[in-house]
Short mmCIF file of C-alpha atoms in Angstrom, two decimals:
data_model
loop_
_atom_site.label_atom_id
_atom_site.label_comp_id
_atom_site.label_asym_id
_atom_site.label_seq_id
_atom_site.Cartn_x
_atom_site.Cartn_y
_atom_site.Cartn_z
CA MET A 28 -48.76 -71.02 -5.00
CA SER A 29 -49.90 -69.00 -2.01
CA ASP A 30 -53.40 -69.06 -0.60
CA GLY A 31 -56.06 -66.43 -1.24
CA ALA A 32 -58.75 -65.75 -3.80
CA GLY A 33 -56.31 -64.48 -6.42
CA VAL A 34 -57.40 -63.50 -9.92
CA VAL A 35 -60.50 -64.82 -11.65
CA ILE A 36 -60.71 -64.34 -15.43
CA VAL A 37 -64.12 -64.65 -17.09
CA GLY A 38 -63.67 -65.50 -20.76
CA ALA A 39 -61.21 -68.11 -22.04
CA GLY A 40 -60.38 -66.71 -25.47
CA GLU A 41 -57.09 -65.23 -26.67
CA CYS A 42 -57.23 -62.29 -24.27
CA GLY A 43 -58.11 -64.21 -21.13
CA ALA A 44 -55.62 -66.99 -21.85
CA ARG A 45 -52.80 -64.51 -22.52
CA ALA A 46 -53.61 -62.73 -19.26
CA ALA A 47 -53.44 -66.00 -17.31
CA LEU A 48 -50.11 -66.94 -18.92
CA SER A 49 -48.64 -63.48 -18.32
CA LEU A 50 -49.60 -63.54 -14.65
CA ARG A 51 -47.59 -66.70 -14.18
CA GLU A 52 -44.69 -65.54 -16.37
CA SER A 53 -44.38 -62.42 -14.20
CA GLY A 54 -44.22 -64.52 -11.04
CA TYR A 55 -47.71 -63.81 -9.72
CA PRO A 56 -47.95 -66.21 -6.73
CA HIS A 57 -51.68 -66.34 -6.03
CA PRO A 58 -54.41 -68.52 -7.58
CA VAL A 59 -55.38 -67.88 -11.20
CA THR A 60 -58.76 -69.19 -12.40
CA LEU A 61 -59.81 -69.04 -16.06
CA ILE A 62 -63.51 -69.60 -16.80
CA GLY A 63 -64.79 -70.32 -20.31
CA ASP A 64 -68.15 -71.31 -21.75
CA GLU A 65 -66.71 -73.62 -24.43
CA VAL A 66 -65.73 -77.27 -23.93
CA HIS A 67 -62.43 -76.59 -25.72
CA LEU A 68 -59.27 -75.23 -24.18
CA PRO A 69 -58.35 -71.69 -25.34
CA TYR A 70 -57.43 -71.58 -29.04
CA GLU A 71 -56.46 -69.11 -31.76
CA ARG A 72 -59.47 -67.66 -33.59
CA PRO A 73 -57.94 -66.23 -36.83
CA PRO A 74 -57.61 -69.71 -38.44
CA LEU A 75 -61.37 -70.34 -38.09
CA SER A 76 -62.20 -68.51 -41.33
CA LYS A 77 -59.00 -69.56 -43.09
CA GLN A 78 -56.90 -72.66 -42.37
CA LEU A 79 -59.66 -74.57 -40.57
CA LEU A 80 -62.03 -74.21 -43.54
CA LEU A 81 -59.25 -75.01 -46.03
CA ALA A 82 -57.88 -78.11 -44.28
CA GLU A 83 -58.29 -81.35 -46.21
CA ALA A 84 -58.96 -83.30 -43.02
CA THR A 85 -60.66 -82.42 -39.76
CA SER A 86 -58.29 -80.30 -37.70
CA SER A 87 -58.24 -77.86 -34.82
CA PRO A 88 -56.85 -74.33 -34.57
CA PRO A 89 -53.59 -73.88 -32.63
CA PRO A 90 -54.16 -73.92 -28.85
CA VAL A 91 -53.20 -70.97 -26.68
CA LEU A 92 -53.14 -73.20 -23.59
CA THR A 93 -52.81 -76.96 -23.28
CA ASP A 94 -53.52 -79.25 -20.33
CA ILE A 95 -49.78 -79.56 -19.75
CA MET A 96 -49.30 -75.78 -19.77
CA LEU A 97 -52.20 -75.32 -17.35
CA ALA A 98 -50.78 -77.92 -14.96
CA GLU A 99 -47.21 -76.66 -15.14
CA ARG A 100 -48.27 -73.06 -14.47
CA GLY A 101 -50.88 -73.81 -11.86
CA ILE A 102 -53.75 -72.22 -13.78
CA ARG A 103 -57.21 -73.56 -12.95
CA HIS A 104 -59.38 -73.83 -16.05
CA ILE A 105 -63.15 -74.25 -15.71
CA GLY A 106 -64.69 -75.09 -19.08
CA GLU A 107 -68.34 -75.37 -20.19
CA ALA A 108 -69.18 -72.90 -17.43
CA LEU A 109 -71.46 -69.90 -17.54
CA VAL A 110 -71.00 -67.01 -15.14
CA GLU A 111 -74.47 -65.76 -14.30
CA ALA A 112 -73.63 -62.85 -12.03
CA ILE A 113 -70.90 -60.75 -10.47
CA ASP A 114 -71.12 -59.66 -6.84
CA PRO A 115 -68.71 -56.67 -6.64
CA ALA A 116 -69.42 -56.02 -2.96
CA GLY A 117 -68.76 -59.64 -2.00
CA ARG A 118 -65.94 -60.03 -4.56
CA GLN A 119 -67.31 -63.21 -6.07
CA VAL A 120 -68.75 -64.54 -9.31
CA ILE A 121 -71.76 -66.84 -9.40
CA LEU A 122 -71.81 -69.74 -11.86
CA SER A 123 -74.95 -71.16 -13.45
CA ASP A 124 -74.60 -74.31 -11.34
CA GLY A 125 -74.80 -72.23 -8.18
CA ARG A 126 -71.11 -72.20 -7.30
CA ALA A 127 -69.70 -68.96 -5.94
CA LEU A 128 -66.02 -68.27 -6.71
CA PRO A 129 -64.28 -65.55 -4.69
CA TYR A 130 -61.79 -63.20 -6.28
CA GLU A 131 -59.27 -60.63 -5.11
CA LYS A 132 -59.31 -59.09 -8.58
CA LEU A 133 -61.54 -59.90 -11.55
CA LEU A 134 -60.79 -59.63 -15.29
CA LEU A 135 -63.62 -59.67 -17.82
CA THR A 136 -62.55 -60.91 -21.26
CA THR A 137 -66.00 -61.94 -22.42
CA GLY A 138 -65.36 -61.04 -26.07
CA ALA A 139 -68.07 -60.39 -28.63
CA THR A 140 -70.87 -62.32 -30.25
CA PRO A 141 -71.96 -62.27 -33.92
CA ARG A 142 -74.70 -59.79 -34.74
CA ARG A 143 -77.77 -61.84 -35.58
CA LEU A 144 -79.84 -61.38 -38.71
CA PRO A 145 -83.29 -60.14 -37.65
CA ASN A 146 -86.35 -62.07 -38.81
CA ALA A 147 -84.24 -64.92 -40.23
CA PRO A 148 -85.80 -68.38 -40.03
CA ALA A 149 -84.25 -70.97 -37.72
CA SER A 150 -82.31 -73.24 -40.05
CA ARG A 151 -79.09 -75.22 -40.05
CA ARG A 152 -78.44 -73.66 -43.46
CA ILE A 153 -77.99 -70.20 -41.93
CA ARG A 154 -74.61 -70.07 -40.22
CA TYR A 155 -72.52 -67.68 -38.11
CA LEU A 156 -68.79 -67.96 -37.47
CA ARG A 157 -67.27 -67.17 -34.09
CA THR A 158 -66.18 -70.43 -32.43
CA MET A 159 -64.35 -73.62 -33.32
CA ASP A 160 -67.65 -75.51 -33.30
CA ASP A 161 -69.12 -72.95 -35.72
CA ALA A 162 -66.20 -73.54 -38.11
CA LEU A 163 -66.37 -77.33 -37.84
CA GLU A 164 -70.12 -77.26 -38.56
CA LEU A 165 -69.62 -74.95 -41.54
CA ARG A 166 -66.67 -76.84 -43.02
CA PRO A 167 -68.63 -79.72 -44.68
CA TRP A 168 -70.43 -77.11 -46.82
CA ILE A 169 -67.14 -75.64 -48.04
CA ARG A 170 -66.50 -77.84 -51.07
CA ALA A 171 -66.96 -78.10 -54.82
CA GLY A 172 -70.56 -78.48 -55.94
CA THR A 173 -72.11 -76.20 -53.30
CA HIS A 174 -73.23 -72.59 -53.52
CA ILE A 175 -72.24 -70.47 -50.52
CA ALA A 176 -73.95 -67.11 -50.02
CA VAL A 177 -72.13 -64.70 -47.73
CA LEU A 178 -74.02 -61.78 -46.24
CA GLY A 179 -71.54 -59.04 -45.31
CA GLY A 180 -68.49 -57.74 -47.16
CA GLY A 181 -66.28 -57.23 -44.11
CA PHE A 182 -63.17 -59.13 -43.07
CA ILE A 183 -64.88 -62.30 -41.84
CA GLY A 184 -67.31 -62.56 -44.75
CA LEU A 185 -64.58 -62.08 -47.34
CA GLU A 186 -62.23 -64.53 -45.62
CA VAL A 187 -64.97 -67.18 -45.66
CA ALA A 188 -65.67 -66.34 -49.32
CA ALA A 189 -61.99 -66.74 -50.24
CA SER A 190 -61.71 -70.04 -48.35
CA ALA A 191 -64.90 -71.42 -49.90
CA ARG A 192 -63.87 -70.42 -53.40
CA SER A 193 -60.40 -71.90 -52.88
CA ARG A 194 -62.07 -75.24 -52.14
CA GLY A 195 -64.15 -75.05 -55.32
CA ALA A 196 -67.49 -73.82 -53.99
CA GLU A 197 -69.58 -71.30 -55.91
CA VAL A 198 -69.65 -68.10 -53.82
CA THR A 199 -71.80 -64.96 -53.83
CA VAL A 200 -71.07 -62.06 -51.48
CA ILE A 201 -73.94 -59.70 -50.64
CA GLU A 202 -73.07 -56.24 -49.24
CA SER A 203 -75.63 -53.52 -48.52
CA GLN A 204 -73.04 -50.71 -48.71
CA GLU A 205 -71.86 -49.33 -52.05
CA ARG A 206 -68.55 -51.17 -51.63
CA ILE A 207 -66.97 -53.92 -49.57
CA LEU A 208 -64.80 -53.19 -46.52
CA LYS A 209 -66.53 -49.88 -45.96
CA ARG A 210 -65.58 -49.75 -42.30
CA GLY A 211 -61.99 -48.62 -41.76
CA VAL A 212 -60.45 -49.74 -45.08
CA PRO A 213 -59.46 -47.20 -47.75
CA GLU A 214 -61.32 -47.40 -51.05
CA ALA A 215 -58.15 -48.13 -53.07
CA ILE A 216 -57.44 -51.25 -51.01
CA ALA A 217 -61.10 -52.32 -51.01
CA GLU A 218 -61.14 -52.06 -54.81
CA MET A 219 -58.06 -54.27 -55.04
CA VAL A 220 -59.64 -56.85 -52.73
CA GLU A 221 -62.85 -56.85 -54.77
CA THR A 222 -60.88 -57.26 -58.01
CA LEU A 223 -59.00 -60.16 -56.42
CA HIS A 224 -62.25 -61.87 -55.44
CA ARG A 225 -63.86 -61.37 -58.84
CA ARG A 226 -60.71 -62.66 -60.56
CA ASN A 227 -61.00 -65.82 -58.46
CA GLY A 228 -64.64 -66.36 -59.41
CA VAL A 229 -66.47 -64.82 -56.45
CA VAL A 230 -69.66 -62.96 -57.38
CA VAL A 231 -69.75 -59.66 -55.45
CA ARG A 232 -73.04 -57.77 -55.25
CA CYS A 233 -72.87 -54.39 -53.51
CA GLY A 234 -75.58 -51.84 -52.81
CA VAL A 235 -78.33 -54.43 -52.34
CA THR A 236 -80.27 -55.30 -49.21
CA VAL A 237 -81.99 -58.49 -48.16
CA LEU A 238 -85.79 -58.33 -48.31
CA ARG A 239 -86.63 -61.88 -47.27
CA ILE A 240 -84.95 -65.18 -46.46
CA GLU A 241 -86.63 -68.55 -46.71
CA ALA A 242 -84.96 -71.85 -45.82
CA ASP A 243 -85.93 -75.50 -45.86
CA ASP A 244 -84.03 -78.79 -45.64
CA ARG A 245 -82.58 -78.33 -49.13
CA ARG A 246 -81.91 -74.65 -49.92
CA VAL A 247 -81.81 -71.06 -48.71
CA GLU A 248 -83.72 -68.58 -50.88
CA ILE A 249 -82.67 -64.94 -50.56
CA SER A 250 -84.76 -62.12 -52.05
CA LEU A 251 -82.84 -58.88 -52.71
CA SER A 252 -83.80 -55.25 -53.20
CA ASP A 253 -82.70 -55.25 -56.86
CA SER A 254 -85.48 -57.74 -57.65
CA ALA A 255 -82.96 -60.53 -58.14
CA GLY A 256 -82.74 -63.57 -55.91
CA ILE A 257 -80.11 -66.04 -54.79
CA SER A 258 -80.60 -69.73 -54.19
CA ALA A 259 -77.80 -71.20 -52.08
CA ASP A 260 -76.94 -74.33 -50.13
CA VAL A 261 -75.96 -72.29 -47.09
CA LEU A 262 -75.95 -68.64 -46.02
CA VAL A 263 -73.03 -67.41 -43.89
CA VAL A 264 -73.92 -64.23 -42.02
CA GLY A 265 -71.08 -61.82 -41.23
CA ILE A 266 -72.67 -58.47 -40.39
CA GLY A 267 -70.55 -57.49 -37.42
CA ALA A 268 -70.30 -58.35 -33.76
CA GLN A 269 -71.62 -57.02 -30.47
CA PRO A 270 -69.59 -56.83 -27.26
CA ARG A 271 -70.72 -59.18 -24.53
CA THR A 272 -71.63 -56.77 -21.77
CA GLU A 273 -74.44 -58.65 -19.99
CA LEU A 274 -72.40 -59.43 -16.88
CA ALA A 275 -71.07 -55.89 -16.69
CA LEU A 276 -74.55 -54.41 -16.90
CA GLN A 277 -75.84 -56.82 -14.25
CA ALA A 278 -73.02 -55.75 -11.94
CA GLY A 279 -73.69 -52.06 -12.53
CA LEU A 280 -70.48 -51.36 -14.43
CA ALA A 281 -70.30 -48.44 -16.86
CA VAL A 282 -70.88 -49.49 -20.47
CA ASP A 283 -70.09 -47.37 -23.54
CA ASN A 284 -69.89 -49.40 -26.78
CA GLY A 285 -68.49 -52.16 -24.60
CA ILE A 286 -67.43 -52.33 -20.97
CA ALA A 287 -65.96 -48.87 -20.33
CA VAL A 288 -62.41 -48.94 -18.95
CA ASN A 289 -59.71 -46.33 -18.36
CA ASP A 290 -56.24 -46.39 -19.87
CA ARG A 291 -55.19 -48.97 -17.25
CA LEU A 292 -58.11 -51.24 -18.28
CA GLU A 293 -59.89 -50.63 -14.96
CA THR A 294 -63.70 -50.63 -15.03
CA SER A 295 -65.92 -48.31 -12.98
CA ALA A 296 -65.90 -50.86 -10.12
CA ALA A 297 -62.94 -51.39 -7.84
CA ASN A 298 -60.81 -54.49 -8.48
CA ILE A 299 -62.59 -55.30 -11.76
CA TYR A 300 -60.77 -54.97 -15.10
CA ALA A 301 -61.86 -55.66 -18.69
CA ALA A 302 -59.85 -56.29 -21.86
CA GLY A 303 -60.19 -57.41 -25.48
CA ASP A 304 -63.21 -57.30 -27.76
CA CYS A 305 -65.65 -56.64 -24.92
CA CYS A 306 -64.24 -53.30 -23.74
CA SER A 307 -63.88 -49.72 -24.93
CA PHE A 308 -60.92 -47.61 -23.87
CA PRO A 309 -59.37 -44.15 -24.42
CA HIS A 310 -56.38 -44.06 -26.77
CA PRO A 311 -53.62 -41.48 -26.19
CA LEU A 312 -52.48 -41.44 -29.83
CA TYR A 313 -55.90 -40.20 -30.93
CA GLY A 314 -56.80 -37.53 -28.38
CA GLU A 315 -58.19 -40.05 -25.86
CA ARG A 316 -60.80 -41.10 -28.40
CA ARG A 317 -62.70 -44.08 -26.99
CA LEU A 318 -62.19 -47.20 -29.09
CA ARG A 319 -63.38 -50.78 -29.12
CA LEU A 320 -61.22 -53.06 -31.25
CA GLU A 321 -62.11 -56.53 -32.50
CA ALA A 322 -58.63 -57.72 -33.39
CA TRP A 323 -56.30 -60.55 -32.45
CA ARG A 324 -53.36 -58.24 -31.71
CA ASN A 325 -55.44 -56.03 -29.43
CA ALA A 326 -56.76 -59.05 -27.52
CA GLN A 327 -53.23 -60.33 -26.98
CA ASP A 328 -51.71 -56.97 -26.05
CA GLN A 329 -54.51 -56.01 -23.66
CA GLY A 330 -54.43 -59.43 -22.02
CA ILE A 331 -50.73 -58.99 -21.28
CA LEU A 332 -51.13 -55.43 -19.99
CA ALA A 333 -54.16 -56.35 -17.87
CA ALA A 334 -52.09 -59.10 -16.24
CA ALA A 335 -49.38 -56.61 -15.31
CA ASN A 336 -51.93 -54.31 -13.69
CA LEU A 337 -53.78 -57.14 -11.94
CA ALA A 338 -50.44 -58.02 -10.35
CA GLY A 339 -50.07 -54.49 -8.98
CA GLY A 340 -48.79 -52.46 -11.93
CA ALA A 341 -50.15 -49.23 -13.35
CA SER A 342 -49.31 -49.51 -17.05
CA ARG A 343 -51.27 -47.46 -19.58
CA TYR A 344 -52.49 -49.01 -22.83
CA ALA A 345 -51.11 -47.17 -25.87
CA ALA A 346 -50.44 -49.87 -28.48
CA VAL A 347 -51.02 -48.85 -32.10
CA PRO A 348 -54.27 -50.47 -33.36
CA TYR A 349 -53.43 -53.20 -35.85
CA PHE A 350 -55.61 -55.32 -38.13
CA TRP A 351 -54.81 -57.91 -40.78
CA SER A 352 -56.66 -60.24 -43.13
CA ASP A 353 -55.68 -62.91 -45.63
CA GLN A 354 -57.53 -62.73 -48.96
CA PHE A 355 -56.50 -65.58 -51.28
CA ASP A 356 -52.71 -65.13 -51.70
CA HIS A 357 -52.76 -61.48 -50.59
CA THR A 358 -52.42 -59.98 -47.13
CA LEU A 359 -54.15 -56.77 -46.08
CA GLN A 360 -52.80 -54.87 -43.06
CA ILE A 361 -53.81 -51.68 -41.30
CA ALA A 362 -51.94 -49.95 -38.48
CA GLY A 363 -53.55 -47.01 -36.73
CA LEU A 364 -56.93 -45.43 -37.47
CA VAL A 365 -57.51 -44.62 -41.12
CA ASP A 366 -60.41 -42.27 -40.43
CA GLU A 367 -58.10 -39.95 -38.45
CA GLY A 368 -56.19 -39.09 -41.63
CA ARG A 369 -56.85 -36.17 -44.01
CA THR A 370 -53.98 -36.62 -46.46
CA VAL A 371 -53.20 -39.93 -48.15
CA VAL A 372 -49.80 -40.66 -49.69
CA ARG A 373 -49.06 -43.82 -51.68
CA ARG A 374 -45.80 -45.78 -51.66
CA ASP A 375 -45.53 -48.52 -54.32
CA LEU A 376 -43.54 -51.59 -53.34
CA GLY A 377 -43.52 -53.47 -56.65
CA ASP A 378 -45.42 -56.54 -57.87
CA GLY A 379 -48.69 -54.64 -57.35
CA ALA A 380 -48.11 -54.18 -53.62
CA PHE A 381 -48.50 -50.74 -52.06
CA ILE A 382 -49.06 -48.98 -48.78
CA LEU A 383 -50.98 -45.79 -48.03
CA PHE A 384 -49.85 -43.27 -45.43
CA HIS A 385 -52.64 -41.38 -43.66
CA LEU A 386 -51.63 -38.00 -42.21
CA ASP A 387 -53.74 -35.77 -39.98
CA GLY A 388 -54.17 -32.00 -40.32
CA GLU A 389 -50.80 -31.40 -38.66
CA GLN A 390 -49.11 -33.87 -41.00
CA ARG A 391 -48.59 -36.42 -38.23
CA LEU A 392 -48.68 -40.02 -39.40
CA VAL A 393 -51.81 -41.54 -37.84
CA ALA A 394 -52.35 -44.69 -39.91
CA VAL A 395 -50.86 -46.87 -42.63
CA SER A 396 -52.76 -49.38 -44.76
CA GLY A 397 -51.36 -51.79 -47.29
CA ILE A 398 -51.93 -54.85 -49.44
CA GLY A 399 -49.70 -57.23 -51.35
CA GLN A 400 -48.92 -60.86 -52.04
CA GLY A 401 -47.58 -62.95 -49.20
CA ASN A 402 -45.27 -60.98 -46.91
CA ARG A 403 -44.56 -58.26 -49.49
CA ILE A 404 -45.72 -55.40 -47.26
CA ALA A 405 -44.72 -56.83 -43.86
CA LYS A 406 -41.44 -54.95 -43.34
CA ASP A 407 -42.79 -51.55 -44.35
CA MET A 408 -45.91 -52.03 -42.25
CA LYS A 409 -43.85 -52.88 -39.17
CA LEU A 410 -41.67 -49.80 -39.64
CA SER A 411 -44.77 -47.68 -40.25
CA GLU A 412 -46.31 -48.92 -37.02
CA MET A 413 -43.19 -47.70 -35.19
CA LEU A 414 -43.47 -44.30 -36.91
CA ILE A 415 -47.08 -43.96 -35.76
CA ALA A 416 -46.21 -44.88 -32.18
CA LYS A 417 -43.48 -42.21 -32.12
CA ARG A 418 -45.85 -39.54 -33.47
CA ILE A 419 -43.62 -38.81 -36.46
CA THR A 420 -44.48 -35.97 -38.87
CA PRO A 421 -42.56 -37.09 -41.98
CA SER A 422 -42.36 -35.18 -45.24
CA ILE A 423 -44.46 -36.48 -48.11
CA HIS A 424 -41.33 -36.61 -50.27
CA ALA A 425 -39.57 -38.83 -47.72
CA LEU A 426 -42.54 -41.20 -47.46
CA THR A 427 -42.57 -41.81 -51.19
CA THR A 428 -38.85 -41.78 -52.01
CA ALA A 429 -36.86 -42.85 -48.96
CA PRO A 430 -34.98 -46.10 -49.74
CA SER A 431 -36.08 -47.44 -46.36
CA LEU A 432 -38.71 -46.21 -43.92
CA LYS A 433 -36.25 -47.04 -41.17
CA SER A 434 -34.40 -43.86 -42.05
CA LEU A 435 -37.42 -41.83 -40.88
CA LEU A 436 -37.24 -43.19 -37.34
CA PRO A 437 -35.45 -40.97 -34.80
CA ARG A 438 -31.98 -42.19 -33.94
CA ALA A 439 -31.45 -43.46 -30.42
#
């Protein structure tokens, strides 16, 4: 490796780790430093609410980077470290222990943090799920004979509910909206997910708000707006996440629902980039609408693109937004932005599986959502994602009757 300050990456999650790997895979010759606040090496987060809670024995999620990979690629990893400040003029970051690390270019992949429940008592029986340690601390509660209350009917809350119920726990989901998965998931799919949960013994209570929470060493008592109450062994709170923008604000960077970047993932300060859950960016498929995505695919894709631009490239980010969730034996997938669609067309795939095509006012395909057992919808969702990326305006008849969606793709 050549000398020089090189690239410093603040945030050692999926996005930061993928950026570090991509820099080396592209032949970047200068130092690469990856700084994380956890003791663990970078790991995959999707298993935290699924496989890690379901495992019969203590286990860890798959690593993104290992000690061997770090050594072989010459990536410096600094764990259990907090970056307290960025000095854009001096091109350095300041750690909480007083160390100053110089950089030629800086990438912020600081991620997001769970939204905290206001006025909740401090108790080990009120849990949040974001890190491996969070999952390992929650896991002993996920067993037969316990009652798990889940506040929030979004992806994370429902994944925890499904995992807990699969291990025999009694589960109640509390959602203040009139239905679960209100944000970005079509009602038809949300209804199927709710039916799936109820069929598996999960109690789902929508349209109720929490009035008061009390907790002691034995129970959590939750008072609700419908005059009913819930007594549980533990309360898992999943009410959304907030981007970690503290460092960006301290450094004077522009912030707009996350660290504001352009289509090359550049911030408002020279030589500083941001990617993943912490940043908002304009998307060319949706009229440069500014988005912030909390998704594994986005973190991976933006980490790879940021690496290319840190190494001197000028690539623009235009990947189709993609989300997925496992709910018992079903998989839910969404490609694109559902709320951009005005017309919805359904394609049935058999065995109860289906996908919904979302078309805008000009009949362009802007999103596809689907649900089915196992990998039942995987092929059609992948082809649909390609159709969205190519800005296809298919006929409704073709969407519902074509033997294969591949036939709708333009020929090379």
